[in-house]
Coordinates of C-alpha atoms in Angstrom, one line a residue:
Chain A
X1 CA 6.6 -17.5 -1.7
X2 CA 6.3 -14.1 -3.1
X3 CA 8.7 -11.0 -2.8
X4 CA 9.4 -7.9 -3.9
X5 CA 13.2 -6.3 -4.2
X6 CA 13.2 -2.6 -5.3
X7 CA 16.4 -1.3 -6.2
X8 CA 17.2 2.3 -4.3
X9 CA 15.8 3.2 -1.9
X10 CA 16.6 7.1 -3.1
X11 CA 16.8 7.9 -7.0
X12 CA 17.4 11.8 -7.8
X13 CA 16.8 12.7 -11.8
X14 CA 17.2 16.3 -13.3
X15 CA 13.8 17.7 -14.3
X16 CA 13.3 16.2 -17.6
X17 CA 15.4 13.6 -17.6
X18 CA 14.5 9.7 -17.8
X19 CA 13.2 8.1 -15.1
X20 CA 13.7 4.1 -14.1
X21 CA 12.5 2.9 -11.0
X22 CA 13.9 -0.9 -10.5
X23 CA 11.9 -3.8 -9.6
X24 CA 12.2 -7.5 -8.8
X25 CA 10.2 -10.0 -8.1
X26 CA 9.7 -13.3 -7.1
X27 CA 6.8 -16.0 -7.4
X28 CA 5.7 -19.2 -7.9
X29 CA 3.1 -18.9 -10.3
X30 CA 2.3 -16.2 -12.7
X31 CA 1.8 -12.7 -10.6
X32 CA 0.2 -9.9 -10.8
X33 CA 2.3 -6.9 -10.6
X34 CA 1.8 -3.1 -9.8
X35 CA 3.0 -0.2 -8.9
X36 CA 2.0 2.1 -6.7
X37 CA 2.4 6.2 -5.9
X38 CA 2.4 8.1 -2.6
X39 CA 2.6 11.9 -2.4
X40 CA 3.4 13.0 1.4
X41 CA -0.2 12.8 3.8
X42 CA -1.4 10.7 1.2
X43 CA -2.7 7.0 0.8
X44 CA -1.1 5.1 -2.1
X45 CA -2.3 5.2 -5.7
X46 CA -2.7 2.8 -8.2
X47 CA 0.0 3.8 -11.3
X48 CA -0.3 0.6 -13.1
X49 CA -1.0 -2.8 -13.5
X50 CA -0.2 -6.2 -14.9
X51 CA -2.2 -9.3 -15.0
X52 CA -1.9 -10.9 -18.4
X53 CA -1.4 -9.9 -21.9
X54 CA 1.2 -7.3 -23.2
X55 CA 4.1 -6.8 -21.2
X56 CA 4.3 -3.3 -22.1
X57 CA 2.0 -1.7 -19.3
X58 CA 0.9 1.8 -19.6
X59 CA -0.5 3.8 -16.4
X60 CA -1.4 7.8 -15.7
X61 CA 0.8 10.3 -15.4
X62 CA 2.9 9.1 -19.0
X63 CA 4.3 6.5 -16.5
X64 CA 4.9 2.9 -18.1
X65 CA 6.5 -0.3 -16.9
X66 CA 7.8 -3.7 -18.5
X67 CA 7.1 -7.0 -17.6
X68 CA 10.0 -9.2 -18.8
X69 CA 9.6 -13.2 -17.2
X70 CA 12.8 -14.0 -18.2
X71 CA 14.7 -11.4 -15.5
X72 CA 11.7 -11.3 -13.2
X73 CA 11.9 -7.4 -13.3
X74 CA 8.9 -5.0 -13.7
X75 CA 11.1 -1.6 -14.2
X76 CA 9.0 1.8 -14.1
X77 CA 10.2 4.5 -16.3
X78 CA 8.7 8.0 -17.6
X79 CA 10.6 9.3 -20.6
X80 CA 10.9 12.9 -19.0
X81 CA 10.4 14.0 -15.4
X82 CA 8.3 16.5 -14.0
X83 CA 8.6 18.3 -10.5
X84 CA 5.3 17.3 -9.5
X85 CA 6.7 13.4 -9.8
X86 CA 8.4 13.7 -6.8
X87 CA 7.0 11.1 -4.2
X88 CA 7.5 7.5 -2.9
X89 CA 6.7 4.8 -5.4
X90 CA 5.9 1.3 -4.7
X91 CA 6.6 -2.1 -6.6
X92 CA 3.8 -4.8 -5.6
X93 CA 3.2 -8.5 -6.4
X94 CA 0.1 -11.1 -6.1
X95 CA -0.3 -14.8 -6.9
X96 CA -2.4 -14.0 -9.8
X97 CA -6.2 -15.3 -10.0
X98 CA -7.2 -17.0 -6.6
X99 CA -4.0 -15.6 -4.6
X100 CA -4.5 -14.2 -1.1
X101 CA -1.8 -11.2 -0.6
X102 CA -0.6 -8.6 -2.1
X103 CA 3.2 -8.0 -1.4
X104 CA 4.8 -4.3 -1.2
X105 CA 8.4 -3.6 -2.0
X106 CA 9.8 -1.1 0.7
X107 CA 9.6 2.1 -1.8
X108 CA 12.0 4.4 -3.5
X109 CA 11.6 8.0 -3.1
X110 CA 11.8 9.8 -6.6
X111 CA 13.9 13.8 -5.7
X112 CA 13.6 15.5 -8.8
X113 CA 15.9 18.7 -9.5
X114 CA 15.2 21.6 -11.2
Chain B
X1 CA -14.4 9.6 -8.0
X2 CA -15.5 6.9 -5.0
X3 CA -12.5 7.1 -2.0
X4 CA -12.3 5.0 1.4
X5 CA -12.5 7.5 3.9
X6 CA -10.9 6.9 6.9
X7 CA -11.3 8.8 10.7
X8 CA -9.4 10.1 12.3
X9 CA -6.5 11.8 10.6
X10 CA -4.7 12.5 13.0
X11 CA -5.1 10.7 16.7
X12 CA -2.6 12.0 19.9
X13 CA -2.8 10.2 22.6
X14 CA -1.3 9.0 26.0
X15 CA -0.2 5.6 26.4
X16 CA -2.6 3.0 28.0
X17 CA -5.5 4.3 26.0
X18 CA -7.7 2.9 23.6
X19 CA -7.5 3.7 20.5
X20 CA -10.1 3.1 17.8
X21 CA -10.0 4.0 13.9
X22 CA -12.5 3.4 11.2
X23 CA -12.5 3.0 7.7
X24 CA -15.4 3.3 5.4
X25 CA -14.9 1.4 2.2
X26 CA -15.6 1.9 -1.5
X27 CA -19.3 0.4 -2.1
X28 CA -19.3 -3.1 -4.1
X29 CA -15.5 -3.7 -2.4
X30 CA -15.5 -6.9 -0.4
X31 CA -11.8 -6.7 0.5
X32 CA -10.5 -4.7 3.0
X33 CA -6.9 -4.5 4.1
X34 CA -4.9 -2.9 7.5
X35 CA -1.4 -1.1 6.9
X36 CA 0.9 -0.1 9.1
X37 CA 3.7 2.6 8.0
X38 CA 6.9 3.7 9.6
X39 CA 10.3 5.1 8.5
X40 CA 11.8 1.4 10.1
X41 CA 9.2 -1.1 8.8
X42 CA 7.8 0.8 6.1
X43 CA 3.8 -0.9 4.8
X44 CA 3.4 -3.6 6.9
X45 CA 0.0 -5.4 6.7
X46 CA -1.8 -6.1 9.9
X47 CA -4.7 -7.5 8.8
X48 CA -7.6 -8.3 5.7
X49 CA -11.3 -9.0 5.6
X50 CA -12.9 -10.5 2.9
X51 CA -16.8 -10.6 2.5
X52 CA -16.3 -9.0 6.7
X53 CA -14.4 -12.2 7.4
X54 CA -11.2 -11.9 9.0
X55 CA -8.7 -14.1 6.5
X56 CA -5.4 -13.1 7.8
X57 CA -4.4 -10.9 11.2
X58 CA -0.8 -12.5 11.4
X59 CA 0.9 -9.1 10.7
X60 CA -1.1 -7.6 13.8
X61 CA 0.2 -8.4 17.7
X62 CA -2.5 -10.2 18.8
X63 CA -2.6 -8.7 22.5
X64 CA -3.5 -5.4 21.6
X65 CA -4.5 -5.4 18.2
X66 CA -7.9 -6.1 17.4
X67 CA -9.9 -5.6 13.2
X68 CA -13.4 -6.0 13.0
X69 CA -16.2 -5.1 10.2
X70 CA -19.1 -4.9 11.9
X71 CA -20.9 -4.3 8.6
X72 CA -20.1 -3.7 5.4
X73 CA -19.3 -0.2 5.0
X74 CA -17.6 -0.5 8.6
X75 CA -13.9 -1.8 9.5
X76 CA -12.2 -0.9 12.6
X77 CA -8.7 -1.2 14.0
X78 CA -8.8 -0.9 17.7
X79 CA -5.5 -0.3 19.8
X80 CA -5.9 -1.2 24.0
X81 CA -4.1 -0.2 25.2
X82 CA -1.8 1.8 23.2
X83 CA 2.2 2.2 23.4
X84 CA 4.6 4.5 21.9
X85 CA 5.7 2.0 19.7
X86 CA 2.5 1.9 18.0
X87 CA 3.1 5.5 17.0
X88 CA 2.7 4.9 13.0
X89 CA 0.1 5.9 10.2
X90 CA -2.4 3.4 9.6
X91 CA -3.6 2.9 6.2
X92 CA -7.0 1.2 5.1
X93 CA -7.5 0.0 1.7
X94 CA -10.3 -2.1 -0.4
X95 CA -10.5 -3.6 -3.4
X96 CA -12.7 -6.3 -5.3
X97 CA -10.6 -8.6 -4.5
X98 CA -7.6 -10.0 -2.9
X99 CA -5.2 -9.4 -5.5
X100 CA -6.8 -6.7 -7.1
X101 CA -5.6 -3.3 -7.0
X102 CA -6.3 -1.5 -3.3
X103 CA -7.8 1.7 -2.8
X104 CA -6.2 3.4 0.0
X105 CA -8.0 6.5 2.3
X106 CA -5.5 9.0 3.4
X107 CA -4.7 7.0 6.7
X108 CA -4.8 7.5 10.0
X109 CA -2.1 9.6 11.6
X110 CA -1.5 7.9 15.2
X111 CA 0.9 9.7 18.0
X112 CA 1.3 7.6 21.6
X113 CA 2.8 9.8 24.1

């Protein structure tokens, strides 16, 4: 069976500063892994995606995120945050070609300080 | 840029009414998906559709709940009769596929007094 564990449910960075968003997973077969953005009143939006190939995933907003097998972790980071990061971000899982659900991690809510 | 658009955003309503929202999904999308979201449960998934046909509604209590897509640029999520408890925003997304990534609308904004 598929989860998702995301690490924090708070993480508070200096404007600026590096941002790493932690995420585990588990799964049976290869998955699919993204990650998600909500701003408040908002529905989620996609920030990345991995199916197969590089490991190195680049999304919008100069986020990117690293699939490495070997810890089952799918970590988002931004090199330098930005006020207008602020907002809930989600970790999400799927079995891959021919699975049937898409499992959510609980969130973590970026703060970002000026 | 195409969007799910979903009505109403906000609902308030007394408990022991019905309760009906609707989603209109992207065009060409054959999957659609229910959320729930709370501060306790956080995105819960009540129920998905794929091609209009129900594939999973385990996430949604059966006695009250109730998804249907009477066509294909039509789901609804229908509430009767309402509690408190069902006080939540509802979310509907689509997507090409079941493990593809999900468009979400702006949800539905749901208050039971």
């Amino acid at each position: 069976a598929q989860s998702v564990t995301q690490l924090g449910s708070h993480v508070s960075v200096s404007e600026g500063a590096l941002v790493l968003l932690r995420c585990n997973y588990s799964s049976s077969v290869p998955p699919y892994l993204f990650w998600y953005v909500q701003y408040p009143n908002q529905g989620l939006q996609l920030l990345l995606k991995y199916t197969t190939g590089a490991t190195l995933v680049k999304g919008i907003n100069g986020f990117e995120a690293e699939f490495k097998k070997s810890e089952t972790s799918f970590h988002l980071t931004k090199p330098s945050a930005h006020m207008s990061d602020a907002a809930e971000y989600f970790c999400a899982v799927s079995e891959g070609p021919g699975g049937f659900k898409t499992i959510f991690g609980a969130g973590t809510r970026l703060f970002v300080k000026a | 840029d195409a969007r799910v658009t979903q009505t109403p955003r906000h609902k308030v309503t007394e408990m022991g009414q019905e309760v009906t929202m609707r989603c209109q999904p992207i065009l060409g999308h054959n999957t659609v998906f229910w959320y729930r979201q709370t501060m306790m449960q956080g995105l819960e998934l009540l129920a998905y559709f794929r091609n209009r046909a129900p594939l999973d509604d385990s996430g949604m209590p059966k006695d009250r709940f109730s998804a249907e897509m009477p066509d294909a640029t039509l789901a609804t999520l229908k509430i009767q009769p309402s509690e408190p408890r069902d006080s939540a925003v509802y979310f509907c997304a689509s997507a090409t596929g079941s493990n593809q990534p999900q468009h979400f609308g702006d949800g539905t904004r749901l208050s039971i007094l």
